[in-house]
Amino acid sequence: MKDLSLPKKQAIVQFLIWQSYRDGELTAQEQEFLKNIADQMGLTDLPKFDGLKELDDPYPVLKHLKTRESQLLLLKLLIQMSFADEVYDAREREALVMTAKILGWPLNTVDAIEHELTENLKAKLTDLNSENPESSTSAVQKSQEWDWWKIGQIAGAAVVGGAALVMTAGVAAPVLGGLIGTQLLGLSGAAATSAGLALLGGGSLAAGGAGMAGGIAVLTTALGACGAGVAAWKASHVLGDIEEWDIQYVDGSGLHVCLGISGFLQQGQGSLDAWTSLRNVFPQSVNYSLMWESKAQHHVYDSVMSVGQKSFAGFAAASAAQSATKMAFQALVWPTAILSAMDIIDNPWAVARNRADQAGKILGDYLAENQFGGLPVTLIGYSLGTQVILSALNRLAERGSHGKIYNVYLLAGAVAQNDQRLQVIDQVVAGTVVNVYCRSDLVLRYIYRLAEGFAQPIGVEPLEHDGVVNLDVSDFINGHLDYVSNLQRILTEVKLSIGYQEVFESSVPQENEAVENSDQPILKDLIKILKKVPGMTNASFSDFSSATSVVQFKNNLHIRTWKNFFGVDHVFVGRDSTCLYGGFVGWVHSDGMEAALKKIKQKYSDFII
């Protein structure tokens, strides 16, 4: 930190102050954190607050941070400052992602920083555990203020890399507090111990905070032991008709939680089996799955398969109708076999639908009470799992609990377009909602509609809600059963659609499938030119409709540009109303994007309208 120039140091601290004001008033915890950072940088005092409080555009501050080293340090400090008040709020993570975007960093950078912090802490905890042999419970209790044995029983043993981390093994509070302050908060000396203890519930920063339970929840969640305390938590909550509800660890460690929620399970398949590919798509997050009422999900699957067997001819007719005109398809007579077989599925569907609603309410309470340690959570639901998510989001809204949910991915959504619960999305989701649909999903198009009074499901068409990113996977998904076997590819496409860099270079294209299959070389060349611009990063396709056309080609291709609230330049390549590529550059690379557009206009002047 001390190697940075004075303007860069001041700019970093100023932006941290500015960001604090964007989230609300600058808290005492944040002020103490900022003072510690300023001290480590060798700054004699903090910059003036007043002007920063009124500043709308951060450019006057960020323009001083032109080196990658200073930008990366700022991003790390933004995460660390979030923990100053004990909770890494999902809204804080979204602000961090926006800052990375402004600076021209790929979104993967945020995941990498979070993962690095967690891995450092995990390594130090492992060393600490091996250096401190177990001591008697009484000795531990005498040596420190809190009852670590009781806390350890609740938190359980965090199994990390095959080694058990027992939180009670002779670890004195000041030692662990200093470790957290150093590894997670990036502080040193007395400041590290003070801040680390604050996260665990002691010290000067802890007044009114979540206390020790909150700190332990952060550690156990980030290190993959979140489910250890579920039984104790459930014992004090009303679960209604729910007989099975558990959080299962899939893989990974990190400060961002991905929770997979199934809703359509084959016999012999568990909810954990369905989400093992999370580790490949989200390798820098801590991944869990929600196990809820497996029996009800199995019954729905069996019933649907029974209907399918009795309705094979009907399903074939419906499938053939996909290529007919929209009017002809809408006028299609429902297969008699499906109508006659619906008594088979009616009761299993109603039971599963009701249990999904109850399971979602429990999940909403679990999230509201910071059982994931207050870390930002991305919810990923499949089939009836999307019902669980909607119920959870509404529970959070009812409780006025915000900042828990980062992104929401709805796969094969068994949710009606007119479901009023969709209206709370904007209140409780800090990041992006992605609706993944398949137009040829006959389970949703026929059986769901009959079971739900002919309601139109979001899993077969775009979700009509502002800000939602709709992803059509009909080109490689043929029906409801294909989602689980193609989950890795689907989630990769989801990440690409909201601006992440390519995850699997060998198997998944960076652009829409239409790019790869296009017979027009000009399209690939346009994207190639734009991707060569320094700092160019994938952008969310959701902003395509907001962009303005700047180049129109004779073959219906066009290039659009757009600036977001912070003045970040975006560029999109599309055909008609379909986005085929999107990218953005930070302020320092805007000239490069302008040069690329100029090159395209010169090279293809004969093809431009």
XYZ file of C-alpha atoms in Angstrom, residues 4-321:
318
model
C 1.389 3.851 -4.193
C 1.582 7.532 -5.049
C -0.191 10.006 -2.779
C -2.982 10.816 -5.321
C -3.746 7.101 -5.721
C -3.884 6.514 -1.971
C -6.210 9.462 -1.523
C -8.388 8.354 -4.422
C -8.759 4.840 -2.977
C -9.839 6.116 0.434
C -12.109 8.742 -1.134
C -13.896 6.125 -3.224
C -14.349 3.893 -0.183
C -15.951 6.830 1.616
C -18.100 7.655 -1.420
C -19.297 4.036 -1.660
C -20.196 4.031 2.037
C -22.411 7.053 1.502
C -24.065 5.393 -1.492
C -25.123 2.542 0.814
C -26.312 4.965 3.499
C -24.571 6.954 6.185
C -20.916 6.276 6.989
C -21.092 4.018 10.045
C -18.737 4.037 13.030
C -17.478 0.607 11.955
C -16.684 1.844 8.468
C -14.973 4.961 9.804
C -12.708 2.860 12.001
C -11.904 0.557 9.083
C -11.097 3.561 6.865
C -8.889 5.070 9.570
C -6.932 1.814 9.804
C -6.485 1.694 6.017
C -5.395 5.345 5.927
C -2.852 4.648 8.688
C -1.413 1.702 6.775
C -1.102 3.868 3.681
C 0.738 6.505 5.643
C -2.002 9.112 5.245
C -2.070 11.493 8.205
C -5.839 11.942 8.128
C -8.940 10.920 6.207
C -10.067 12.968 3.204
C -12.929 15.417 3.715
C -16.317 13.711 3.820
C -18.697 16.528 2.861
C -17.919 16.809 -0.849
C -17.891 13.053 -1.317
C -21.310 12.718 0.279
C -22.856 14.870 -2.448
C -20.844 13.396 -5.329
C -23.065 11.600 -7.876
C -20.457 10.615 -10.459
C -17.348 8.775 -9.127
C -15.223 9.703 -12.156
C -13.434 12.628 -10.408
C -12.134 10.080 -7.896
C -11.531 7.033 -10.084
C -9.721 8.990 -12.810
C -6.631 8.913 -10.569
C -6.618 5.096 -10.494
C -5.223 4.301 -13.928
C -2.839 1.513 -12.932
C -4.120 -2.050 -12.620
C -2.360 -2.395 -9.250
C -4.282 0.492 -7.677
C -7.596 -0.649 -9.187
C -7.178 -4.182 -7.883
C -6.321 -2.888 -4.417
C -9.489 -0.786 -4.429
C -11.641 -3.807 -5.321
C -10.079 -5.861 -2.520
C -10.612 -3.090 0.007
C -14.256 -2.703 -1.025
C -14.890 -6.339 -0.101
C -12.980 -6.011 3.140
C -14.838 -2.857 4.122
C -18.133 -4.680 3.626
C -17.204 -6.922 6.544
C -16.574 -3.954 8.822
C -20.250 -4.085 9.797
C -20.247 -7.908 9.906
C -22.422 -8.587 6.820
C -21.265 -8.791 3.203
C -24.536 -7.478 1.800
C -25.663 -8.590 -1.682
C -26.170 -4.924 -2.556
C -22.561 -4.272 -1.602
C -21.469 -7.060 -3.914
C -23.479 -5.579 -6.771
C -21.815 -2.208 -6.125
C -18.446 -3.969 -6.226
C -19.315 -5.644 -9.534
C -20.376 -2.271 -10.973
C -17.091 -0.725 -9.828
C -15.122 -3.529 -11.504
C -17.147 -2.940 -14.642
C -16.445 0.801 -14.580
C -12.726 0.105 -14.282
C -12.831 -2.370 -17.170
C -12.172 -5.527 -15.143
C -13.961 -8.765 -16.105
C -16.679 -9.824 -13.668
C -14.701 -12.975 -12.862
C -12.299 -10.679 -10.989
C -14.771 -10.208 -8.133
C -15.149 -13.979 -7.715
C -11.374 -14.386 -7.798
C -10.774 -11.771 -5.080
C -13.418 -13.322 -2.830
C -11.965 -16.762 -3.374
C -8.419 -15.581 -2.687
C -9.440 -14.042 0.637
C -11.226 -17.235 1.674
C -8.370 -19.489 0.605
C -5.883 -17.376 2.585
C -8.069 -17.613 5.676
C -8.596 -21.338 5.173
C -4.863 -21.985 4.901
C -4.109 -19.980 8.034
C -6.897 -21.678 9.977
C -5.525 -25.065 8.950
C -2.056 -24.052 10.167
C -3.525 -22.690 13.393
C -5.459 -25.882 13.992
C -2.323 -28.023 13.568
C -0.274 -25.740 15.833
C -2.806 -25.826 18.687
C -3.438 -29.352 19.985
C -6.775 -29.999 21.649
C -7.044 -28.866 25.218
C -9.692 -29.574 27.778
C -12.995 -27.782 27.557
C -12.466 -26.181 30.961
C -9.048 -24.849 29.963
C -10.472 -23.315 26.803
C -13.314 -21.697 28.707
C -10.943 -20.276 31.325
C -8.619 -18.806 28.703
C -11.197 -16.761 26.882
C -14.420 -14.887 27.278
C -16.820 -17.047 25.272
C -18.042 -20.637 25.551
C -16.242 -21.977 22.510
C -17.265 -25.546 23.196
C -20.942 -24.697 22.878
C -20.269 -22.606 19.789
C -18.282 -25.448 18.293
C -21.143 -27.877 18.829
C -23.459 -25.560 16.909
C -21.020 -24.760 14.136
C -19.691 -28.292 13.801
C -16.345 -29.201 12.280
C -15.577 -27.532 8.968
C -14.116 -30.186 6.703
C -11.697 -28.340 4.451
C -9.458 -30.153 1.985
C -9.879 -33.381 3.914
C -8.725 -31.869 7.226
C -11.155 -31.216 10.052
C -11.031 -27.692 11.394
C -12.377 -27.892 14.908
C -13.243 -24.384 15.979
C -12.846 -25.284 19.655
C -9.343 -26.711 19.596
C -7.595 -24.408 22.034
C -8.007 -21.338 19.809
C -8.035 -18.203 21.931
C -10.394 -15.470 20.748
C -7.673 -12.830 20.242
C -5.673 -15.253 18.092
C -8.591 -16.075 15.825
C -9.715 -12.448 15.811
C -6.265 -11.323 14.685
C -6.212 -14.036 12.041
C -9.542 -12.909 10.577
C -8.511 -9.277 10.747
C -5.321 -10.038 8.845
C -6.550 -12.542 6.258
C -10.111 -11.417 5.635
C -10.020 -7.732 6.478
C -6.504 -7.005 5.249
C -5.445 -5.179 8.410
C -2.415 -5.544 10.645
C -1.396 -5.278 14.272
C -3.912 -4.144 16.863
C -6.275 -2.981 14.127
C -6.456 -6.531 12.751
C -7.300 -8.029 16.149
C -9.914 -5.371 16.875
C -11.657 -5.771 13.527
C -11.443 -9.567 13.638
C -13.008 -9.668 17.087
C -15.730 -7.341 15.827
C -16.660 -9.845 13.141
C -16.845 -12.546 15.813
C -18.930 -10.360 18.074
C -16.440 -8.708 20.435
C -14.376 -5.559 20.462
C -15.162 -1.926 19.851
C -16.898 -2.439 16.512
C -19.395 -4.994 17.730
C -21.983 -2.765 19.421
C -25.381 -3.794 18.157
C -23.913 -6.355 15.758
C -24.762 -9.971 15.078
C -22.240 -11.139 17.643
C -20.342 -14.385 17.848
C -23.067 -16.388 16.120
C -22.786 -14.099 13.102
C -19.017 -14.457 12.905
C -19.113 -18.223 13.205
C -21.835 -18.335 10.525
C -19.571 -16.405 8.128
C -16.697 -18.836 8.686
C -18.725 -22.044 8.501
C -20.622 -20.905 5.400
C -17.537 -19.720 3.514
C -15.607 -22.900 4.369
C -18.412 -25.294 3.424
C -19.880 -26.293 6.805
C -23.087 -24.287 6.694
C -25.350 -27.328 6.933
C -23.870 -28.413 10.262
C -26.241 -26.221 12.250
C -29.434 -26.759 10.229
C -30.930 -29.316 12.622
C -30.624 -26.988 15.600
C -32.090 -24.111 13.591
C -35.048 -26.205 12.392
C -35.819 -27.267 15.946
C -36.874 -23.716 16.791
C -38.968 -23.129 13.651
C -42.394 -24.285 12.502
C -41.980 -26.469 9.413
C -45.653 -27.277 8.710
C -46.048 -30.376 6.521
C -42.390 -30.398 5.555
C -40.636 -33.607 6.591
C -37.379 -33.087 4.697
C -35.476 -29.787 4.503
C -31.673 -29.613 4.657
C -28.740 -27.647 3.309
C -26.125 -29.891 1.676
C -22.554 -28.910 0.849
C -21.608 -29.479 -2.799
C -18.106 -28.075 -3.143
C -15.870 -25.041 -2.933
C -15.216 -22.152 -0.589
C -15.789 -18.453 -0.959
C -17.649 -15.336 0.077
C -20.445 -15.852 -2.465
C -22.977 -18.666 -1.976
C -24.633 -20.551 -4.844
C -27.660 -22.588 -3.745
C -29.155 -25.131 -6.164
C -32.815 -26.067 -5.667
C -34.281 -29.066 -7.497
C -37.948 -29.632 -8.243
C -38.211 -32.701 -10.476
C -36.235 -35.758 -9.352
C -36.010 -39.185 -10.940
C -36.178 -42.216 -8.677
C -32.756 -42.860 -7.158
C -31.657 -39.289 -7.753
C -31.066 -36.943 -4.832
C -30.928 -33.156 -4.831
C -27.165 -33.274 -4.293
C -26.706 -35.445 -7.401
C -28.474 -32.867 -9.547
C -26.122 -30.029 -8.586
C -22.642 -31.569 -8.689
C -21.818 -29.498 -11.794
C -22.037 -26.293 -9.747
C -18.393 -26.804 -8.840
C -17.427 -26.540 -12.519
C -19.417 -23.417 -13.317
C -18.868 -21.591 -10.021
C -15.381 -22.770 -9.000
C -14.723 -19.671 -6.888
C -17.960 -19.756 -4.902
C -19.100 -21.980 -2.055
C -21.835 -24.213 -3.459
C -24.736 -25.832 -1.635
C -27.960 -27.598 -2.575
C -31.324 -27.494 -0.825
C -32.821 -30.910 -0.121
C -36.593 -30.579 0.255
C -39.310 -33.228 0.089
C -37.535 -35.625 -2.267
C -40.453 -38.044 -2.036
C -42.901 -35.451 -3.397
C -40.524 -34.598 -6.242
C -40.153 -38.288 -7.128
C -43.939 -38.705 -7.172
C -44.340 -35.815 -9.596
C -41.695 -37.299 -11.881
C -43.318 -40.739 -11.833
C -46.749 -39.241 -12.526
C -45.503 -37.175 -15.444
C -43.775 -40.213 -16.939
C -46.983 -42.205 -16.571
C -48.944 -39.505 -18.372
C -46.282 -39.408 -21.078
C -46.480 -43.152 -21.676
C -50.258 -42.992 -22.021
C -50.016 -39.939 -24.283
C -47.187 -40.779 -26.662
C -49.216 -40.048 -29.774
C -50.453 -36.804 -28.291
C -46.945 -35.690 -27.384
C -45.759 -36.506 -30.901
C -48.534 -34.386 -32.396
C -47.698 -31.506 -30.083
C -44.019 -31.772 -30.940
C -44.775 -31.662 -34.668
C -46.866 -28.569 -34.112
